[in-house]
Short mmCIF file of C-alpha atoms and ligand atoms in Angstrom, two decimals:
data_model
loop_
_atom_site.label_atom_id
_atom_site.label_comp_id
_atom_site.label_asym_id
_atom_site.label_seq_id
_atom_site.Cartn_x
_atom_site.Cartn_y
_atom_site.Cartn_z
CA MET G 17 -147.66 120.87 130.25
CA SER G 18 -147.96 117.40 128.79
CA ASP G 19 -144.31 116.39 128.49
CA ARG G 20 -144.29 115.99 124.71
CA LEU G 21 -140.56 116.81 124.72
CA LEU G 22 -139.64 115.26 128.04
CA ASN G 23 -135.86 114.65 128.39
CA LYS G 24 -135.12 116.20 125.00
CA ILE G 25 -132.29 118.68 124.50
CA ALA G 26 -133.05 121.45 122.01
CA VAL G 27 -131.09 124.29 120.44
CA ILE G 28 -133.03 127.22 118.95
CA THR G 29 -131.15 129.92 117.02
CA GLY G 30 -132.34 133.53 116.92
CA GLY G 31 -134.35 132.76 120.04
CA ALA G 32 -134.21 136.18 121.68
CA SER G 33 -137.23 137.42 119.76
CA GLY G 34 -140.39 136.57 117.87
CA LEU G 35 -140.85 133.03 116.66
CA GLY G 36 -137.69 131.64 118.31
CA LEU G 37 -138.68 133.06 121.69
CA ALA G 38 -142.22 131.64 121.46
CA THR G 39 -140.81 128.26 120.39
CA ALA G 40 -138.35 128.18 123.30
CA ALA G 41 -141.16 128.88 125.76
CA ARG G 42 -143.37 126.18 124.20
CA PHE G 43 -140.55 123.60 124.25
CA VAL G 44 -139.84 124.27 127.93
CA GLU G 45 -143.56 123.88 128.72
CA GLU G 46 -143.37 120.45 127.13
CA GLY G 47 -140.41 119.33 129.22
CA ALA G 48 -137.37 120.05 127.01
CA SER G 49 -134.10 121.59 128.08
CA VAL G 50 -133.54 124.45 125.66
CA VAL G 51 -130.35 126.24 124.68
CA VAL G 52 -131.40 129.51 123.10
CA THR G 53 -128.83 131.33 120.99
CA ASP G 54 -128.79 134.79 119.43
CA LYS G 55 -126.26 137.36 118.35
CA ASP G 56 -128.17 140.12 120.15
CA GLU G 57 -127.01 139.56 123.72
CA ASP G 58 -129.03 142.40 125.25
CA ARG G 59 -132.22 141.09 123.71
CA LEU G 60 -131.31 137.54 124.71
CA ASN G 61 -130.79 138.53 128.35
CA GLY G 62 -133.87 140.75 128.37
CA ALA G 63 -136.07 138.08 126.83
CA PHE G 64 -135.48 135.63 129.64
CA GLY G 65 -135.40 138.11 132.51
CA ASN G 66 -133.55 136.91 135.55
CA ILE G 67 -133.40 133.26 134.58
CA SER G 68 -129.75 132.31 135.01
CA ASN G 69 -127.79 130.07 132.69
CA ILE G 70 -129.21 126.89 134.09
CA LYS G 71 -131.56 124.31 132.70
CA PRO G 72 -134.19 124.31 131.30
CA ILE G 73 -133.41 127.61 129.56
CA ASP G 74 -129.80 128.29 128.76
CA ARG G 75 -128.66 131.33 126.79
CA ARG G 76 -125.62 131.42 124.51
CA TYR G 77 -124.25 134.13 122.30
CA GLN G 78 -124.02 132.89 118.70
CA ASP G 79 -123.69 134.54 115.33
CA VAL G 80 -125.08 131.78 113.11
CA THR G 81 -122.86 132.90 110.20
CA ASP G 82 -119.72 131.96 112.17
CA GLU G 83 -118.65 128.42 111.23
CA LEU G 84 -116.32 127.99 114.21
CA GLY G 85 -119.11 129.23 116.47
CA TRP G 86 -121.24 126.26 115.38
CA ASN G 87 -118.48 123.83 116.43
CA ASN G 88 -118.16 125.59 119.79
CA LEU G 89 -121.91 125.56 120.39
CA ILE G 90 -122.31 121.87 119.60
CA GLU G 91 -119.31 120.99 121.76
CA TYR G 92 -120.84 123.01 124.62
CA VAL G 93 -124.21 121.29 124.30
CA LEU G 94 -122.72 117.81 124.15
CA THR G 95 -120.50 118.49 127.17
CA GLU G 96 -123.16 120.17 129.31
CA TYR G 97 -126.20 118.13 128.32
CA GLY G 98 -124.76 114.87 126.97
CA GLY G 99 -126.55 114.99 123.61
CA LEU G 100 -128.64 116.95 121.14
CA ASP G 101 -132.15 115.89 120.06
CA ILE G 102 -133.59 118.99 118.36
CA LEU G 103 -132.22 121.91 116.38
CA VAL G 104 -134.48 124.73 115.20
CA ASN G 105 -132.65 126.85 112.62
CA ASN G 106 -134.73 129.96 113.17
CA ALA G 107 -132.42 133.02 113.01
CA GLY G 108 -133.14 135.13 109.94
CA ILE G 109 -133.16 138.62 108.49
CA VAL G 110 -135.12 140.49 105.83
CA ILE G 111 -133.54 143.08 103.56
CA ARG G 112 -136.13 144.34 101.14
CA GLY G 113 -135.25 144.90 97.47
CA THR G 114 -136.27 143.89 93.96
CA ALA G 115 -134.34 141.88 91.34
CA GLU G 116 -133.29 145.26 89.93
CA ASP G 117 -132.28 147.30 92.95
CA THR G 118 -130.87 144.75 95.43
CA THR G 119 -127.15 145.31 96.01
CA ILE G 120 -124.79 142.34 95.90
CA SER G 121 -123.84 143.09 99.48
CA ASP G 122 -127.49 142.87 100.65
CA TRP G 123 -127.93 139.73 98.55
CA ARG G 124 -124.87 138.03 100.10
CA LYS G 125 -125.73 139.10 103.67
CA THR G 126 -129.22 137.62 103.27
CA GLN G 127 -127.93 134.30 101.92
CA GLU G 128 -125.26 134.18 104.63
CA VAL G 129 -127.72 134.47 107.54
CA ASN G 130 -130.81 132.78 106.07
CA LEU G 131 -129.28 129.98 103.99
CA ASP G 132 -125.55 129.40 104.63
CA ALA G 133 -126.17 129.31 108.39
CA VAL G 134 -129.00 126.79 108.00
CA PHE G 135 -126.60 124.56 106.07
CA MET G 136 -123.87 124.91 108.72
CA GLY G 137 -126.33 124.29 111.56
CA THR G 138 -127.84 121.26 109.87
CA ARG G 139 -124.40 119.82 109.14
CA ALA G 140 -123.24 120.36 112.72
CA ALA G 141 -126.44 118.91 114.18
CA ILE G 142 -126.26 115.79 112.00
CA GLY G 143 -122.79 115.13 113.43
CA ALA G 144 -124.08 115.48 116.98
CA MET G 145 -127.33 113.53 116.47
CA LYS G 146 -125.90 110.55 114.60
CA PRO G 147 -125.52 108.33 117.68
CA SER G 148 -129.16 108.50 118.76
CA GLY G 149 -131.23 110.31 116.12
CA GLY G 150 -133.02 113.64 116.28
CA SER G 151 -135.11 116.28 114.56
CA ILE G 152 -133.93 119.35 112.65
CA VAL G 153 -136.52 122.04 111.92
CA ASN G 154 -135.55 124.71 109.39
CA ILE G 155 -137.59 127.90 109.42
CA SER G 156 -138.22 128.88 105.81
CA SER G 157 -141.22 131.08 104.88
CA ILE G 158 -144.12 131.25 102.48
CA GLU G 159 -141.59 133.46 100.67
CA GLY G 160 -139.70 130.23 99.98
CA LEU G 161 -142.76 128.94 98.09
CA VAL G 162 -144.13 131.99 96.28
CA GLY G 163 -142.39 135.10 94.95
CA GLU G 164 -142.69 138.71 96.05
CA ALA G 165 -141.35 141.52 93.86
CA THR G 166 -139.70 143.39 96.74
CA ALA G 167 -138.14 140.36 98.43
CA ALA G 168 -135.67 139.06 95.82
CA ALA G 169 -132.83 138.05 98.13
CA TYR G 170 -135.20 136.83 100.86
CA ASN G 171 -137.19 134.73 98.34
CA ALA G 172 -133.97 133.12 97.09
CA SER G 173 -132.69 132.36 100.60
CA LYS G 174 -135.95 130.84 101.83
CA GLY G 175 -136.44 128.81 98.64
CA GLY G 176 -132.92 127.51 99.21
CA VAL G 177 -133.80 126.45 102.76
CA ARG G 178 -136.84 124.56 101.48
CA ILE G 179 -134.95 122.40 98.97
CA PHE G 180 -131.77 122.03 101.05
CA THR G 181 -133.98 120.58 103.80
CA LYS G 182 -135.14 117.82 101.45
CA SER G 183 -131.56 116.99 100.45
CA ALA G 184 -130.49 116.73 104.08
CA ALA G 185 -133.58 114.62 104.91
CA LEU G 186 -132.78 112.16 102.11
CA HIS G 187 -129.15 111.94 103.15
CA CYS G 188 -130.00 111.20 106.79
CA ALA G 189 -132.60 108.61 105.77
CA SER G 190 -130.17 106.90 103.38
CA GLN G 191 -127.61 106.60 106.18
CA ASN G 192 -130.18 105.27 108.69
CA TYR G 193 -129.27 108.06 111.09
CA ARG G 194 -132.85 108.35 112.46
CA ILE G 195 -132.52 112.11 111.99
CA ARG G 196 -135.55 113.84 110.46
CA VAL G 197 -135.21 117.20 108.69
CA ASN G 198 -138.25 119.34 107.86
CA SER G 199 -139.04 122.93 106.96
CA ILE G 200 -141.71 125.27 108.30
CA HIS G 201 -143.21 128.00 106.13
CA PRO G 202 -144.77 130.73 108.25
CA GLY G 203 -147.05 133.28 106.64
CA PHE G 204 -147.41 136.77 108.12
CA ILE G 205 -146.81 136.53 111.85
CA ARG G 206 -146.67 139.64 114.03
CA THR G 207 -143.09 139.76 115.41
CA PRO G 208 -140.39 142.46 115.65
CA MET G 209 -139.23 141.36 112.16
CA ILE G 210 -142.58 142.36 110.66
CA ASP G 211 -142.79 145.52 112.80
CA ASN G 212 -139.28 146.59 111.72
CA ALA G 213 -140.09 145.94 108.05
CA LEU G 214 -143.29 147.98 108.36
CA ALA G 215 -141.35 150.80 110.04
CA THR G 216 -139.09 151.18 106.99
CA MET G 217 -142.01 151.49 104.56
CA PRO G 218 -143.92 154.62 103.56
CA SER G 219 -147.21 154.83 105.47
CA ASP G 220 -149.37 154.41 102.35
CA GLU G 221 -147.52 151.15 101.59
CA VAL G 222 -148.02 149.97 105.17
CA GLU G 223 -151.74 150.65 104.94
CA ALA G 224 -151.93 148.83 101.59
CA LEU G 225 -150.02 145.85 103.00
CA LEU G 226 -152.20 145.59 106.11
CA LEU G 227 -155.32 145.81 103.95
CA ARG G 228 -153.95 143.13 101.63
CA MET G 229 -153.33 140.88 104.60
CA GLU G 230 -156.84 141.34 105.89
CA ASN G 231 -158.32 140.69 102.46
CA GLU G 232 -156.00 137.98 101.23
CA ILE G 233 -155.37 135.82 104.28
CA PRO G 234 -158.29 133.39 104.16
CA LEU G 235 -158.37 133.15 107.96
CA GLY G 236 -158.56 136.95 108.05
CA ALA G 237 -155.61 138.06 110.18
CA MET G 238 -151.90 137.69 110.83
CA GLY G 239 -150.83 134.70 112.88
CA ASP G 240 -149.38 134.59 116.39
CA PRO G 241 -145.83 133.38 117.17
CA GLU G 242 -147.43 130.51 119.14
CA ASP G 243 -148.93 129.19 115.88
CA ILE G 244 -145.41 128.60 114.58
CA ALA G 245 -144.17 127.35 117.96
CA ASN G 246 -146.84 124.64 117.89
CA GLY G 247 -145.71 123.56 114.41
CA CYS G 248 -142.12 123.36 115.64
CA LEU G 249 -143.32 121.33 118.61
CA TYR G 250 -145.01 118.78 116.37
CA LEU G 251 -141.96 118.37 114.11
CA ALA G 252 -139.57 118.28 117.08
CA SER G 253 -141.57 115.65 118.98
CA ASP G 254 -141.76 111.91 118.34
CA GLU G 255 -145.37 112.42 117.17
CA SER G 256 -143.87 113.25 113.76
CA LYS G 257 -141.62 110.18 113.67
CA TYR G 258 -142.74 109.32 110.10
CA VAL G 259 -142.29 112.88 108.79
CA THR G 260 -139.13 113.94 107.01
CA GLY G 261 -138.35 116.26 104.10
CA SER G 262 -141.79 117.79 104.48
CA GLU G 263 -142.80 121.45 104.32
CA LEU G 264 -145.29 122.54 106.95
CA VAL G 265 -147.12 125.68 105.78
CA ILE G 266 -148.65 127.76 108.61
CA ASP G 267 -150.08 130.81 106.88
CA GLY G 268 -153.83 131.14 107.53
CA GLY G 269 -154.39 129.74 104.04
CA TYR G 270 -152.51 132.57 102.27
CA THR G 271 -150.76 130.33 99.71
CA CYS G 272 -153.81 128.13 99.00
CA ARG G 273 -154.69 130.05 95.86
N1 LIG N 22 -142.49 136.95 111.30
C1 LIG N 22 -142.90 136.46 110.15
O1 LIG N 22 -143.97 136.83 109.64
C2 LIG N 22 -142.09 135.40 109.44
C3 LIG N 22 -142.66 134.82 108.31
C4 LIG N 22 -141.96 133.84 107.63
C5 LIG N 22 -140.73 133.44 108.08
N2 LIG N 22 -140.17 134.02 109.18
C6 LIG N 22 -138.86 133.55 109.59
O2 LIG N 22 -138.91 133.19 110.95
C7 LIG N 22 -137.63 133.39 111.56
C8 LIG N 22 -137.79 134.23 112.81
O3 LIG N 22 -138.35 135.47 112.44
P1 LIG N 22 -138.99 136.49 113.49
O4 LIG N 22 -140.16 137.09 112.83
O5 LIG N 22 -139.13 135.86 114.82
O6 LIG N 22 -137.82 137.60 113.50
P2 LIG N 22 -137.19 138.47 114.68
O7 LIG N 22 -136.46 139.57 113.98
O8 LIG N 22 -138.22 138.80 115.70
O9 LIG N 22 -136.15 137.46 115.33
C9 LIG N 22 -135.03 137.00 114.63
C10 LIG N 22 -133.89 136.80 115.62
O10 LIG N 22 -132.77 136.33 114.86
C11 LIG N 22 -131.61 136.96 115.39
N3 LIG N 22 -130.55 136.97 114.40
C12 LIG N 22 -130.48 137.68 113.24
N4 LIG N 22 -129.31 137.45 112.64
C13 LIG N 22 -128.62 136.57 113.42
C14 LIG N 22 -127.34 135.97 113.33
N5 LIG N 22 -126.50 136.23 112.32
N6 LIG N 22 -126.96 135.11 114.30
C15 LIG N 22 -127.79 134.86 115.35
N7 LIG N 22 -129.00 135.42 115.50
C16 LIG N 22 -129.40 136.28 114.54
C17 LIG N 22 -132.08 138.36 115.77
O11 LIG N 22 -131.21 138.97 116.72
C18 LIG N 22 -133.48 138.09 116.32
O12 LIG N 22 -133.45 137.90 117.73
C19 LIG N 22 -136.75 134.03 110.48
O13 LIG N 22 -135.98 133.03 109.85
C20 LIG N 22 -137.77 134.59 109.51
O14 LIG N 22 -137.24 134.72 108.21
C21 LIG N 22 -140.83 135.00 109.87
#
């Protein structure tokens, strides 16, 4: 522990699993108080074992698509902790489908969780951070930078997060709020999201995908959740005080070529 987030209050959405869970653990190591939210209460409780709802890890039920829920969460954090310094908009889903076979319902669900919620979270956090500044980290994806035939809705949602982040960053800078807004673009990271996606695919496709990863990721393997957690840590901390509207790609070099 080196106290890179000492005395900071952070909220991380979708923190019961994968990247959010790793980021929560990393933030606590660096001295932050972290409010972890998720809509999967069983997973949320399981993820943090017997730790009760006390600092530095606090668990709250939240469906990020619920607008009123955002108001309630921010009110809770301001009342209990006296401020908000960091928001990581991490919750997300993948529904696979091409531009031809994606249903409108799958399209809308994907935008609702991956994009609309990032907008609502960013808007709510700006309101809370205005008095003393802060850092908002939006988890996009390499799929927000490059296309994939079977990820039409996901591509659109993550591309939306990327460019919305820049708009919010410019707005905050223009108002002298001292709030920085950046996006992170993970490549293939082994989490339950990837495992679940693999489980829905025919085994020959899984084998082909794993082979493609081995061959096409320049660093030769999938990343670890901690790789993304460390990127979040940098953008959340004051070490990135001159960084806003940027897109941090953490993908083992996958999108270099
Ligand atoms: N794993 C990867 O390779 C990868 C790559 C690029 C981007 N990402 C992005 O990183 C983020 C985290 O992914 P992960 O791999 O850790 O996934 P994950 O499935 O392990 O975790 C996502 C969490 O979000 C929660 N969640 C889903 N919908 C929610 C909602 N409406 N309200 C609140 N919580 C909700 C889930 O319950 C789950 O705990 C996502 O935004 C994902 O798109 C992941």
